Short mmCIF file of C-alpha atoms and ligand atoms in Angstrom, two decimals:
data_model
loop_
_atom_site.label_atom_id
_atom_site.label_comp_id
_atom_site.label_asym_id
_atom_site.label_seq_id
_atom_site.Cartn_x
_atom_site.Cartn_y
_atom_site.Cartn_z
CA MET A 16 0.41 -1.86 12.20
CA LEU A 17 1.53 -3.08 8.85
CA SER A 18 -0.74 -5.84 7.70
CA ARG A 19 -1.52 -7.84 4.63
CA PRO A 20 -5.00 -8.31 3.18
CA ARG A 21 -6.14 -11.85 2.56
CA PRO A 22 -6.00 -12.56 -1.14
CA SER A 23 -8.03 -15.06 -3.07
CA ILE A 24 -6.16 -15.25 -6.33
CA GLY A 25 -2.64 -15.33 -7.57
CA LYS A 26 -1.45 -18.88 -7.09
CA SER A 27 1.16 -18.73 -9.82
CA THR A 28 4.71 -19.91 -9.53
CA SER A 29 6.35 -16.56 -10.12
CA ILE A 30 4.22 -14.88 -7.52
CA SER A 31 4.99 -17.44 -4.88
CA ARG A 32 8.64 -17.10 -5.83
CA THR A 33 8.24 -13.48 -4.81
CA ALA A 34 6.73 -14.59 -1.53
CA ARG A 35 9.59 -16.93 -0.79
CA GLY A 36 11.94 -13.99 -1.00
CA PHE A 37 10.18 -12.67 2.05
CA ALA A 38 10.59 -15.61 4.36
CA THR A 39 11.81 -13.29 7.08
CA LEU A 40 8.55 -11.43 6.84
CA MET A 41 6.54 -14.40 7.98
CA LEU A 42 7.46 -13.91 11.61
CA ALA A 43 6.52 -10.26 11.65
CA ALA A 44 3.40 -10.76 9.59
CA ALA A 45 2.24 -13.66 11.73
CA VAL A 46 2.36 -11.30 14.65
CA ALA A 47 0.57 -8.61 12.73
CA VAL A 48 -2.38 -10.53 11.27
CA SER A 49 -3.72 -13.98 11.80
CA SER A 50 -4.49 -14.40 8.11
CA SER A 51 -0.95 -13.62 7.09
CA VAL A 52 0.08 -17.21 6.63
CA SER A 53 -2.51 -17.73 3.93
CA ALA A 54 -1.51 -14.37 2.46
CA LEU A 55 2.02 -15.57 2.25
CA ALA A 56 1.03 -18.93 0.82
CA GLN A 57 -0.95 -17.27 -1.95
CA GLY A 58 1.65 -14.59 -2.34
CA VAL A 59 -0.31 -11.48 -3.21
CA PRO A 60 2.12 -8.89 -2.04
CA VAL A 61 -0.05 -5.92 -1.01
CA VAL A 62 0.45 -4.52 2.47
CA ARG A 63 -1.75 -2.02 4.24
CA ASP A 64 -0.66 0.61 6.71
CA ALA A 65 -2.46 3.82 7.68
CA GLU A 66 0.74 5.76 8.44
CA ILE A 67 2.63 4.88 5.27
CA GLU A 68 -0.39 5.33 3.00
CA ALA A 69 -1.03 8.78 4.48
CA LEU A 70 2.60 9.82 4.10
CA VAL A 71 2.90 8.71 0.48
CA ARG A 72 -0.40 10.45 -0.26
CA ASP A 73 1.05 13.63 1.24
CA TYR A 74 4.06 13.24 -1.07
CA ALA A 75 1.86 12.76 -4.12
CA ARG A 76 -0.89 15.33 -3.54
CA PRO A 77 0.97 18.57 -4.43
CA ILE A 78 2.64 16.93 -7.44
CA PHE A 79 -0.66 15.57 -8.75
CA LYS A 80 -2.19 18.99 -8.30
CA ALA A 81 0.65 20.67 -10.21
CA ALA A 82 0.24 18.09 -12.97
CA GLY A 83 -3.50 18.75 -13.18
CA LEU A 84 -4.31 15.18 -12.19
CA ALA A 85 -7.14 13.93 -10.01
CA ASN A 86 -6.55 15.65 -6.72
CA ASP A 87 -8.99 13.86 -4.49
CA GLY A 88 -8.99 10.23 -3.55
CA ILE A 89 -5.57 9.04 -4.56
CA ASP A 90 -5.36 5.40 -3.53
CA ILE A 91 -1.94 4.39 -2.34
CA VAL A 92 -1.18 0.72 -2.96
CA LEU A 93 1.88 -0.56 -1.09
CA VAL A 94 3.42 -3.54 -2.82
CA ASN A 95 5.51 -5.65 -0.52
CA ASP A 96 8.63 -6.15 -2.55
CA GLN A 97 12.23 -5.24 -1.76
CA SER A 98 12.97 -4.18 -5.31
CA PHE A 99 12.41 -0.60 -6.48
CA ASN A 100 9.19 0.12 -8.33
CA ALA A 101 6.48 2.76 -8.64
CA PHE A 102 3.60 3.19 -11.07
CA VAL A 103 0.67 5.55 -11.29
CA THR A 104 -2.70 4.92 -12.90
CA GLY A 105 -5.24 7.71 -12.97
CA ARG A 106 -6.17 7.42 -9.34
CA ARG A 107 -3.88 4.83 -7.83
CA LEU A 108 -0.23 5.08 -6.95
CA PHE A 109 1.51 1.73 -6.64
CA ILE A 110 4.81 1.77 -4.83
CA ASN A 111 7.07 -0.98 -3.54
CA THR A 112 8.06 -0.93 0.11
CA GLY A 113 11.60 -1.53 -1.21
CA ALA A 114 11.53 1.87 -2.91
CA LEU A 115 10.33 3.58 0.27
CA VAL A 116 12.93 1.99 2.51
CA THR A 117 15.74 2.69 0.03
CA ALA A 118 14.99 6.40 -0.26
CA GLU A 119 16.84 8.43 2.35
CA THR A 120 14.68 11.53 1.88
CA PRO A 121 11.07 12.31 0.95
CA ASN A 122 12.46 14.23 -2.01
CA GLU A 123 13.74 11.00 -3.61
CA ILE A 124 10.25 9.51 -3.60
CA ILE A 125 8.57 12.79 -4.55
CA GLY A 126 10.89 13.00 -7.56
CA VAL A 127 9.89 9.55 -8.73
CA ILE A 128 6.21 10.41 -8.27
CA ALA A 129 6.77 13.59 -10.31
CA HIS A 130 8.35 11.55 -13.09
CA GLU A 131 5.44 9.09 -13.04
CA ALA A 132 2.98 11.98 -13.15
CA GLY A 133 4.89 13.16 -16.23
CA HIS A 134 4.19 9.81 -17.91
CA ILE A 135 0.47 10.20 -17.15
CA ALA A 136 0.34 13.77 -18.42
CA GLY A 137 2.11 12.59 -21.57
CA GLY A 138 -0.48 9.87 -22.11
CA HIS A 139 2.17 7.15 -22.00
CA GLN A 140 0.89 3.58 -21.56
CA GLN A 141 -2.62 4.96 -21.31
CA LYS A 142 -4.28 1.68 -22.27
CA LEU A 143 -2.58 -0.20 -19.49
CA ARG A 144 -3.43 2.51 -16.96
CA ASP A 145 -7.10 2.42 -17.99
CA GLN A 146 -7.18 -1.33 -17.58
CA LEU A 147 -5.64 -1.08 -14.14
CA ASP A 148 -8.07 1.60 -13.04
CA ARG A 149 -10.99 -0.55 -14.11
CA ALA A 150 -9.67 -3.54 -12.24
CA LYS A 151 -12.15 -4.44 -9.54
CA THR A 152 -10.02 -5.62 -6.71
CA MET A 153 -6.74 -4.87 -5.05
CA ALA A 154 -5.96 -8.56 -5.22
CA ILE A 155 -6.06 -8.62 -9.02
CA ILE A 156 -4.00 -5.47 -9.28
CA ALA A 157 -1.47 -6.66 -6.79
CA THR A 158 -1.05 -9.90 -8.67
CA LEU A 159 -0.56 -8.10 -11.95
CA LEU A 160 1.82 -5.56 -10.51
CA GLY A 161 3.75 -7.96 -8.32
CA ALA A 162 7.42 -8.20 -9.05
CA GLY A 163 6.84 -11.48 -10.85
CA ALA A 164 4.44 -9.86 -13.27
CA MET A 165 6.68 -6.85 -13.71
CA VAL A 166 9.66 -8.77 -14.94
CA ALA A 167 8.03 -11.79 -16.48
CA GLY A 168 6.41 -10.03 -19.44
CA ALA A 169 8.87 -11.37 -21.97
CA THR A 170 6.24 -12.91 -24.19
CA THR A 171 5.69 -11.18 -27.50
CA ASN A 172 3.01 -8.55 -27.62
CA SER A 173 3.06 -8.35 -23.86
CA ARG A 174 1.95 -4.76 -23.53
CA GLY A 175 -1.23 -4.98 -21.55
CA LEU A 176 -2.62 -7.21 -18.90
CA ALA A 177 -3.21 -10.32 -20.97
CA GLY A 178 0.49 -10.36 -21.68
CA ALA A 179 1.21 -9.82 -18.02
CA GLY A 180 -0.92 -12.80 -17.12
CA MET A 181 0.99 -14.96 -19.57
CA GLY A 182 4.23 -13.75 -18.12
CA VAL A 183 3.08 -14.69 -14.65
CA ALA A 184 1.97 -18.11 -15.82
CA ALA A 185 5.31 -18.72 -17.52
CA GLY A 186 7.00 -17.59 -14.34
CA GLY A 187 9.86 -19.59 -12.95
CA GLY A 188 13.43 -18.45 -12.98
CA GLU A 189 13.25 -16.67 -16.33
CA MET A 190 14.22 -13.06 -15.92
CA ALA A 191 12.76 -11.07 -18.74
CA GLN A 192 14.64 -8.27 -20.40
CA ARG A 193 11.65 -5.99 -20.56
CA SER A 194 8.59 -5.10 -18.56
CA ILE A 195 4.92 -4.78 -19.39
CA LEU A 196 5.39 -1.10 -18.60
CA ALA A 197 8.27 -0.50 -20.97
CA TYR A 198 8.54 3.17 -21.88
CA GLN A 199 10.37 4.57 -24.89
CA ARG A 200 13.36 6.86 -24.56
CA THR A 201 11.46 9.84 -25.94
CA GLU A 202 8.77 9.25 -23.32
CA GLU A 203 11.42 9.27 -20.61
CA ILE A 204 12.73 12.65 -21.74
CA THR A 205 9.17 14.05 -21.77
CA ALA A 206 8.46 12.66 -18.31
CA ASP A 207 11.72 14.07 -16.91
CA ARG A 208 10.91 17.52 -18.24
CA SER A 209 7.37 17.40 -16.88
CA ALA A 210 8.69 16.22 -13.52
CA ILE A 211 10.95 19.27 -13.27
CA THR A 212 7.97 21.49 -14.12
CA TYR A 213 5.91 19.98 -11.26
CA LEU A 214 8.80 20.15 -8.81
CA ASN A 215 9.41 23.80 -9.68
CA ALA A 216 5.70 24.57 -9.35
CA THR A 217 5.73 23.10 -5.84
CA GLY A 218 9.08 24.68 -4.87
CA GLN A 219 10.91 21.37 -4.57
CA SER A 220 14.31 20.19 -5.72
CA GLY A 221 14.97 17.61 -8.42
CA MET A 222 18.06 16.34 -6.64
CA GLY A 223 16.24 13.34 -5.14
CA MET A 224 15.03 12.23 -8.56
CA LEU A 225 18.52 12.68 -9.96
CA LYS A 226 20.02 10.64 -7.12
CA THR A 227 17.55 7.79 -7.63
CA PHE A 228 17.92 7.66 -11.40
CA GLY A 229 21.65 8.07 -11.17
CA ARG A 230 21.79 5.04 -8.91
CA PHE A 231 19.90 2.99 -11.51
CA GLN A 232 22.18 4.26 -14.22
CA SER A 233 25.29 3.09 -12.43
CA ALA A 234 23.61 -0.22 -11.67
CA LEU A 235 23.42 -0.87 -15.43
CA SER A 236 27.05 -1.82 -15.51
CA LEU A 237 26.77 -4.31 -12.68
CA ALA A 238 25.89 -7.67 -14.15
CA GLY A 239 24.12 -10.28 -12.08
CA THR A 240 22.93 -8.01 -9.31
CA GLN A 241 19.29 -7.57 -8.38
CA VAL A 242 17.25 -6.16 -11.25
CA ASP A 243 14.78 -3.52 -10.20
CA PRO A 244 11.55 -3.62 -12.22
CA TYR A 245 11.59 0.17 -12.33
CA ARG A 246 14.91 0.22 -14.12
CA ILE A 247 13.66 -2.30 -16.70
CA SER A 248 10.60 -0.21 -17.53
CA HIS A 249 12.38 3.17 -17.55
CA PRO A 250 15.44 3.17 -19.80
CA MET A 251 18.27 5.17 -18.18
CA PRO A 252 21.04 5.79 -20.68
CA GLN A 253 23.91 8.01 -19.59
CA GLU A 254 22.83 10.96 -21.73
CA ARG A 255 19.37 10.97 -20.17
CA ILE A 256 20.86 11.36 -16.70
CA ALA A 257 23.25 14.04 -17.99
CA ASN A 258 20.37 16.03 -19.50
CA LEU A 259 18.32 15.65 -16.36
CA GLU A 260 21.23 16.89 -14.26
CA VAL A 261 21.35 20.12 -16.29
CA LEU A 262 17.61 20.69 -15.77
CA VAL A 263 17.79 19.94 -12.06
CA LYS A 264 20.70 22.29 -11.48
CA GLN A 265 19.05 25.10 -13.45
CA SER A 266 16.11 25.10 -11.05
CA PRO A 267 15.97 27.88 -8.45
CA PHE A 268 14.87 25.20 -5.98
CA VAL A 269 17.86 22.88 -6.47
CA ASP A 270 19.07 23.39 -2.89
CA VAL A 271 15.69 23.13 -1.19
CA VAL A 272 15.55 20.29 1.33
CA ASP A 273 12.50 18.57 2.75
CA PRO A 274 10.86 20.19 5.78
CA PRO A 275 12.22 18.57 9.00
CA ALA A 276 8.78 17.31 10.07
CA LEU A 277 8.34 15.53 6.73
CA GLN A 278 11.84 14.06 6.95
CA GLN A 279 10.99 12.79 10.41
CA ARG A 280 7.83 11.07 9.15
CA HIS A 281 9.90 9.58 6.35
CA ASP A 282 12.50 8.23 8.79
CA MET A 283 9.71 6.73 10.91
CA MET A 284 8.22 5.07 7.84
CA ARG A 285 11.55 3.55 6.82
CA ILE A 286 12.21 2.10 10.21
CA LYS A 287 8.68 0.72 10.39
CA ILE A 288 9.11 -1.10 7.08
CA ALA A 289 12.44 -2.41 8.34
CA ALA A 290 10.89 -3.61 11.62
CA TYR A 291 7.89 -5.36 10.08
CA MET A 292 9.37 -6.53 6.79
CA GLN A 293 13.11 -6.93 7.14
CA GLY A 294 13.95 -7.83 10.71
CA GLN A 295 16.15 -6.69 13.53
CA ALA A 296 19.39 -6.26 11.61
CA ALA A 297 17.74 -3.81 9.21
CA VAL A 298 16.31 -1.82 12.13
CA ALA A 299 19.70 -1.71 13.81
CA ARG A 300 21.28 -0.43 10.59
CA LEU A 301 18.81 2.45 10.40
CA MET A 302 19.14 3.25 14.10
CA ARG A 303 22.93 3.39 14.03
CA LYS A 304 23.10 6.87 12.51
CA ASN A 305 21.12 8.53 15.27
CA PRO A 306 20.00 6.16 18.04
CA ALA A 307 18.35 8.95 20.05
CA SER A 308 16.13 10.25 17.25
CA LEU A 309 12.37 9.87 17.46
CA ALA A 310 12.43 7.53 14.45
CA SER A 311 15.03 5.29 16.11
CA ARG A 312 13.02 5.11 19.31
CA TYR A 313 9.89 4.35 17.27
CA GLY A 314 11.77 1.51 15.56
CA ASP A 315 12.99 0.28 18.93
CA ALA A 316 9.45 0.28 20.36
CA GLN A 317 8.11 -1.63 17.33
CA GLN A 318 10.94 -4.10 17.45
CA THR A 319 10.38 -4.66 21.15
CA TYR A 320 6.70 -5.29 20.41
CA LEU A 321 7.41 -7.66 17.51
CA TYR A 322 10.35 -9.62 18.89
CA GLY A 323 10.62 -8.81 22.53
CA ASN A 324 8.42 -8.04 25.44
CA PRO A 325 5.09 -6.22 25.18
CA GLY A 326 5.40 -4.65 28.63
CA ALA A 327 8.66 -2.94 27.69
CA ALA A 328 7.23 -2.01 24.28
CA LEU A 329 4.28 -0.34 25.99
CA THR A 330 6.57 1.75 28.21
CA LYS A 331 8.56 2.85 25.17
CA THR A 332 5.40 3.68 23.23
CA VAL A 333 3.91 5.72 26.07
CA ALA A 334 7.14 7.74 26.11
CA LEU A 335 6.73 8.39 22.37
CA ILE A 336 3.14 9.52 22.94
CA LYS A 337 4.33 11.97 25.59
CA GLU A 338 6.67 13.47 23.04
CA GLN A 339 4.13 13.63 20.18
CA PRO A 340 0.67 13.50 21.76
CA LYS A 341 -1.03 14.16 18.43
CA ASN A 342 0.63 11.34 16.52
CA PRO A 343 -2.17 8.85 15.68
CA TYR A 344 0.26 6.04 14.84
CA PHE A 345 1.84 6.00 18.28
CA GLN A 346 -1.67 5.43 19.64
CA GLU A 347 -2.16 2.73 17.01
CA LEU A 348 1.00 0.98 18.18
CA ARG A 349 -0.21 1.26 21.78
CA GLY A 350 -3.47 -0.40 20.65
CA ASP A 351 -1.58 -3.20 18.87
CA ILE A 352 0.49 -3.90 21.99
CA LEU A 353 -2.58 -3.89 24.25
CA MET A 354 -4.32 -6.34 21.92
CA LYS A 355 -1.31 -8.61 22.14
CA VAL A 356 -1.46 -8.65 25.93
CA ASN A 357 -5.20 -9.30 25.77
CA LYS A 358 -6.44 -5.95 27.04
CA PRO A 359 -9.00 -5.22 24.31
CA LYS A 360 -10.83 -2.55 26.30
CA ASP A 361 -7.67 -0.46 26.69
CA ALA A 362 -6.74 -1.23 23.10
CA ALA A 363 -10.11 0.09 21.92
CA ASP A 364 -9.42 3.27 23.85
CA ALA A 365 -6.02 3.66 22.13
CA TYR A 366 -7.45 2.99 18.66
CA ALA A 367 -10.31 5.43 19.30
CA LYS A 368 -7.69 8.09 20.09
CA ALA A 369 -5.80 7.15 16.93
CA VAL A 370 -8.99 7.54 14.88
CA SER A 371 -9.75 10.93 16.40
CA LEU A 372 -6.18 12.17 15.74
CA ASP A 373 -5.91 10.86 12.18
CA PRO A 374 -6.12 13.69 9.64
CA ALA A 375 -6.01 11.18 6.77
CA ARG A 376 -9.22 9.49 7.96
CA SER A 377 -7.89 6.01 7.33
CA GLY A 378 -10.40 3.17 7.30
CA LEU A 379 -7.71 0.87 8.67
CA LEU A 380 -7.69 2.51 12.11
CA LEU A 381 -11.47 2.13 12.32
CA VAL A 382 -11.14 -1.54 11.49
CA SER A 383 -8.58 -1.98 14.28
CA LEU A 384 -10.97 -0.22 16.64
CA GLY A 385 -13.76 -2.54 15.49
CA GLN A 386 -11.62 -5.61 16.12
CA ALA A 387 -10.75 -4.45 19.62
CA LEU A 388 -14.43 -3.85 20.39
CA MET A 389 -15.24 -7.32 19.08
CA ALA A 390 -12.64 -8.76 21.40
CA VAL A 391 -14.31 -7.05 24.37
CA GLY A 392 -17.22 -9.29 23.46
CA THR A 393 -20.21 -7.78 25.27
CA PRO A 394 -23.42 -7.27 23.22
CA ASP A 395 -22.97 -3.52 23.60
CA SER A 396 -19.36 -3.55 22.37
CA LEU A 397 -20.30 -5.89 19.50
CA LYS A 398 -22.84 -3.33 18.33
CA LYS A 399 -20.23 -0.61 18.57
CA ALA A 400 -17.84 -2.86 16.64
CA VAL A 401 -20.38 -3.21 13.83
CA THR A 402 -20.71 0.58 13.64
CA GLN A 403 -16.95 1.15 13.51
CA LEU A 404 -16.35 -1.65 11.00
CA ASN A 405 -19.09 -0.26 8.76
CA ASN A 406 -17.47 3.18 9.03
CA GLY A 407 -14.16 1.52 8.15
CA VAL A 408 -15.42 -0.14 4.98
CA GLY A 409 -17.23 3.09 4.14
CA ARG A 410 -13.83 4.77 3.88
CA ASP A 411 -12.08 1.76 2.44
CA ARG A 412 -14.44 -0.29 0.28
CA GLU A 413 -11.92 -2.83 -0.89
CA ASN A 414 -10.73 -3.96 2.53
CA SER A 415 -11.83 -7.59 2.33
CA ASP A 416 -10.48 -8.39 5.80
CA ALA A 417 -12.79 -5.79 7.31
CA TYR A 418 -15.83 -7.56 5.82
CA ARG A 419 -14.68 -10.79 7.38
CA PHE A 420 -14.58 -9.16 10.84
CA LEU A 421 -17.93 -7.52 10.13
CA ALA A 422 -19.45 -10.88 9.22
CA GLN A 423 -18.14 -12.33 12.45
CA ALA A 424 -19.53 -9.46 14.53
CA TYR A 425 -22.94 -9.74 12.88
CA GLY A 426 -22.83 -13.48 13.41
CA GLU A 427 -22.16 -13.08 17.12
CA LEU A 428 -25.09 -10.67 17.34
CA GLY A 429 -27.30 -13.25 15.60
CA ASP A 430 -27.90 -11.13 12.49
CA VAL A 431 -27.43 -13.94 9.99
CA PRO A 432 -28.43 -12.20 6.72
CA ALA A 433 -26.15 -9.25 7.51
CA ALA A 434 -23.33 -11.69 8.26
CA ASP A 435 -23.92 -13.49 4.95
CA LEU A 436 -23.97 -10.21 3.02
CA ALA A 437 -20.73 -9.04 4.66
CA THR A 438 -19.15 -12.39 3.77
CA ALA A 439 -20.35 -11.90 0.19
CA GLU A 440 -18.78 -8.42 0.08
CA GLY A 441 -15.49 -9.76 1.40
CA HIS A 442 -15.36 -12.43 -1.30
CA TYR A 443 -16.41 -9.88 -3.92
CA TYR A 444 -13.64 -7.42 -3.10
CA SER A 445 -11.02 -10.12 -2.90
CA GLY A 446 -11.99 -11.29 -6.39
CA ASP A 447 -13.74 -14.55 -5.46
CA TYR A 448 -16.97 -13.87 -7.36
CA GLN A 449 -18.26 -17.41 -7.14
CA ASN A 450 -18.35 -17.47 -3.34
CA ALA A 451 -19.55 -13.86 -3.31
CA LYS A 452 -22.65 -14.93 -5.25
CA ILE A 453 -23.27 -17.97 -3.06
CA PHE A 454 -23.33 -15.82 0.09
CA ALA A 455 -25.32 -13.03 -1.59
CA MET A 456 -28.02 -15.54 -2.51
CA ARG A 457 -27.97 -16.96 0.99
CA ALA A 458 -28.44 -13.43 2.40
CA GLN A 459 -31.32 -12.69 0.04
CA GLN A 460 -33.29 -15.71 1.26
CA LYS A 461 -33.65 -14.00 4.65
CA LEU A 462 -34.08 -10.42 3.41
CA LYS A 463 -37.14 -8.58 2.20
CA ARG A 464 -37.18 -8.24 -1.57
CA GLY A 465 -36.26 -4.71 -2.61
CA GLU A 466 -34.76 -3.50 0.68
CA PRO A 467 -31.28 -1.89 0.36
CA ARG A 468 -29.35 -4.95 1.55
CA TRP A 469 -31.35 -7.20 -0.79
CA VAL A 470 -30.53 -4.83 -3.67
CA ARG A 471 -26.83 -4.85 -2.80
CA ALA A 472 -26.90 -8.67 -2.73
CA GLN A 473 -28.56 -8.58 -6.15
CA ASP A 474 -25.76 -6.34 -7.49
CA ILE A 475 -23.24 -8.95 -6.43
CA ILE A 476 -25.33 -11.76 -7.94
CA ASN A 477 -25.66 -9.80 -11.21
CA TYR A 478 -21.94 -9.10 -11.46
CA THR A 479 -20.63 -10.50 -14.72
CA PRO A 480 -17.03 -11.04 -15.71
CA SER A 481 -17.59 -8.75 -18.71
CA ASN A 482 -16.34 -5.78 -16.66
CA LYS A 483 -13.46 -7.92 -15.61
CA LEU A 484 -9.95 -7.60 -16.99
CA LYS A 485 -9.65 -8.59 -20.61
ZN1 ZN B 505 9.93 6.80 -16.88
#
């Protein structure tokens, strides 16, 4: 399922303005996670989803490799915003759900990733990237990279995060003319050329990139329409697009299209974002082209789960599983539906299958499995839940929701110091250092000095804001 982590910071006006734009999301999100209402209230717009993160990582991996960038452990951060944006630090790729749902092919997104990789290879905005990579929590990053922060950096000297913070604080209806990520025209030309190099090295076409940038270029002339943060940060004069077109068409791979299986995963991702984030009309629009396709039927099953009847959704999902028995996300959807109809034992079985089928080894699926086992509620299943939740945070250290479930499971098993330490971790990774320290100290009182958990608690207590964003 698509879900939103619970944030602890980011109560600025411009961020909540972003959240208001997603009023339709509240219904879907309330179904997806119980904490979503507070997420919406505080407005940190990160969403988590095993399927989408894995797909975007698959888009990025060959490009990053061709660019000589860190190949292992790319973190995909999905920013819940309908505008178009994407940004890469050294090891994290931030991308708006709006960009993913707009792109009709994987190639359009891959092209944008290639261009962003070109900015990294060129050392553009290196200081900002370093600051973002040092940032401790997803919550902080999400706040800084939220649409509000992206467009509100109009203050002088706003390159860098301090400027971004000021922009967020100023907030309100002011639409800035530039972004904290503003590139220069020469940097754009360099990044375009590098992007073509990476696409050629991986045997892919530049047509998707050209289509995306061309769309932005034509949008320049339309006054008063939605301003995409990406277009503000990447200047797109006519001659840049013209030059890029020459390069793209010179490539021997200009006519290469995405492999059908990848296109299918892309279509399924788009319809999922539409179902969870945009509502039934958006799903219907995507289904219209080919109602019988697997992606359309996936969208229909999700929509039936979210807005209709779980029994019918389950039937539709089982049919999908028959067609693609190795698809972990169909099993995940089956688990979500079974949780909704209060069959946690069967849900745990579905999530366990999803975990075993998942080549991307997502921590999120383990956390869903842990939650289902918690809901079963026997001492034995609670112990299993603790194991799975610990495996989940092992793969996904910054998942603050997972620590909350872990704390609850430990609490139900009567392991109070472990519960306190998990609560401390959850606060720590969501950026609430004050409460993290309070719970770490509480845990230490019941732990033996020097044992591993005591030491971890001490690390949290010793954390100083000096490594924090400056
Ligand atoms: Zn650019």
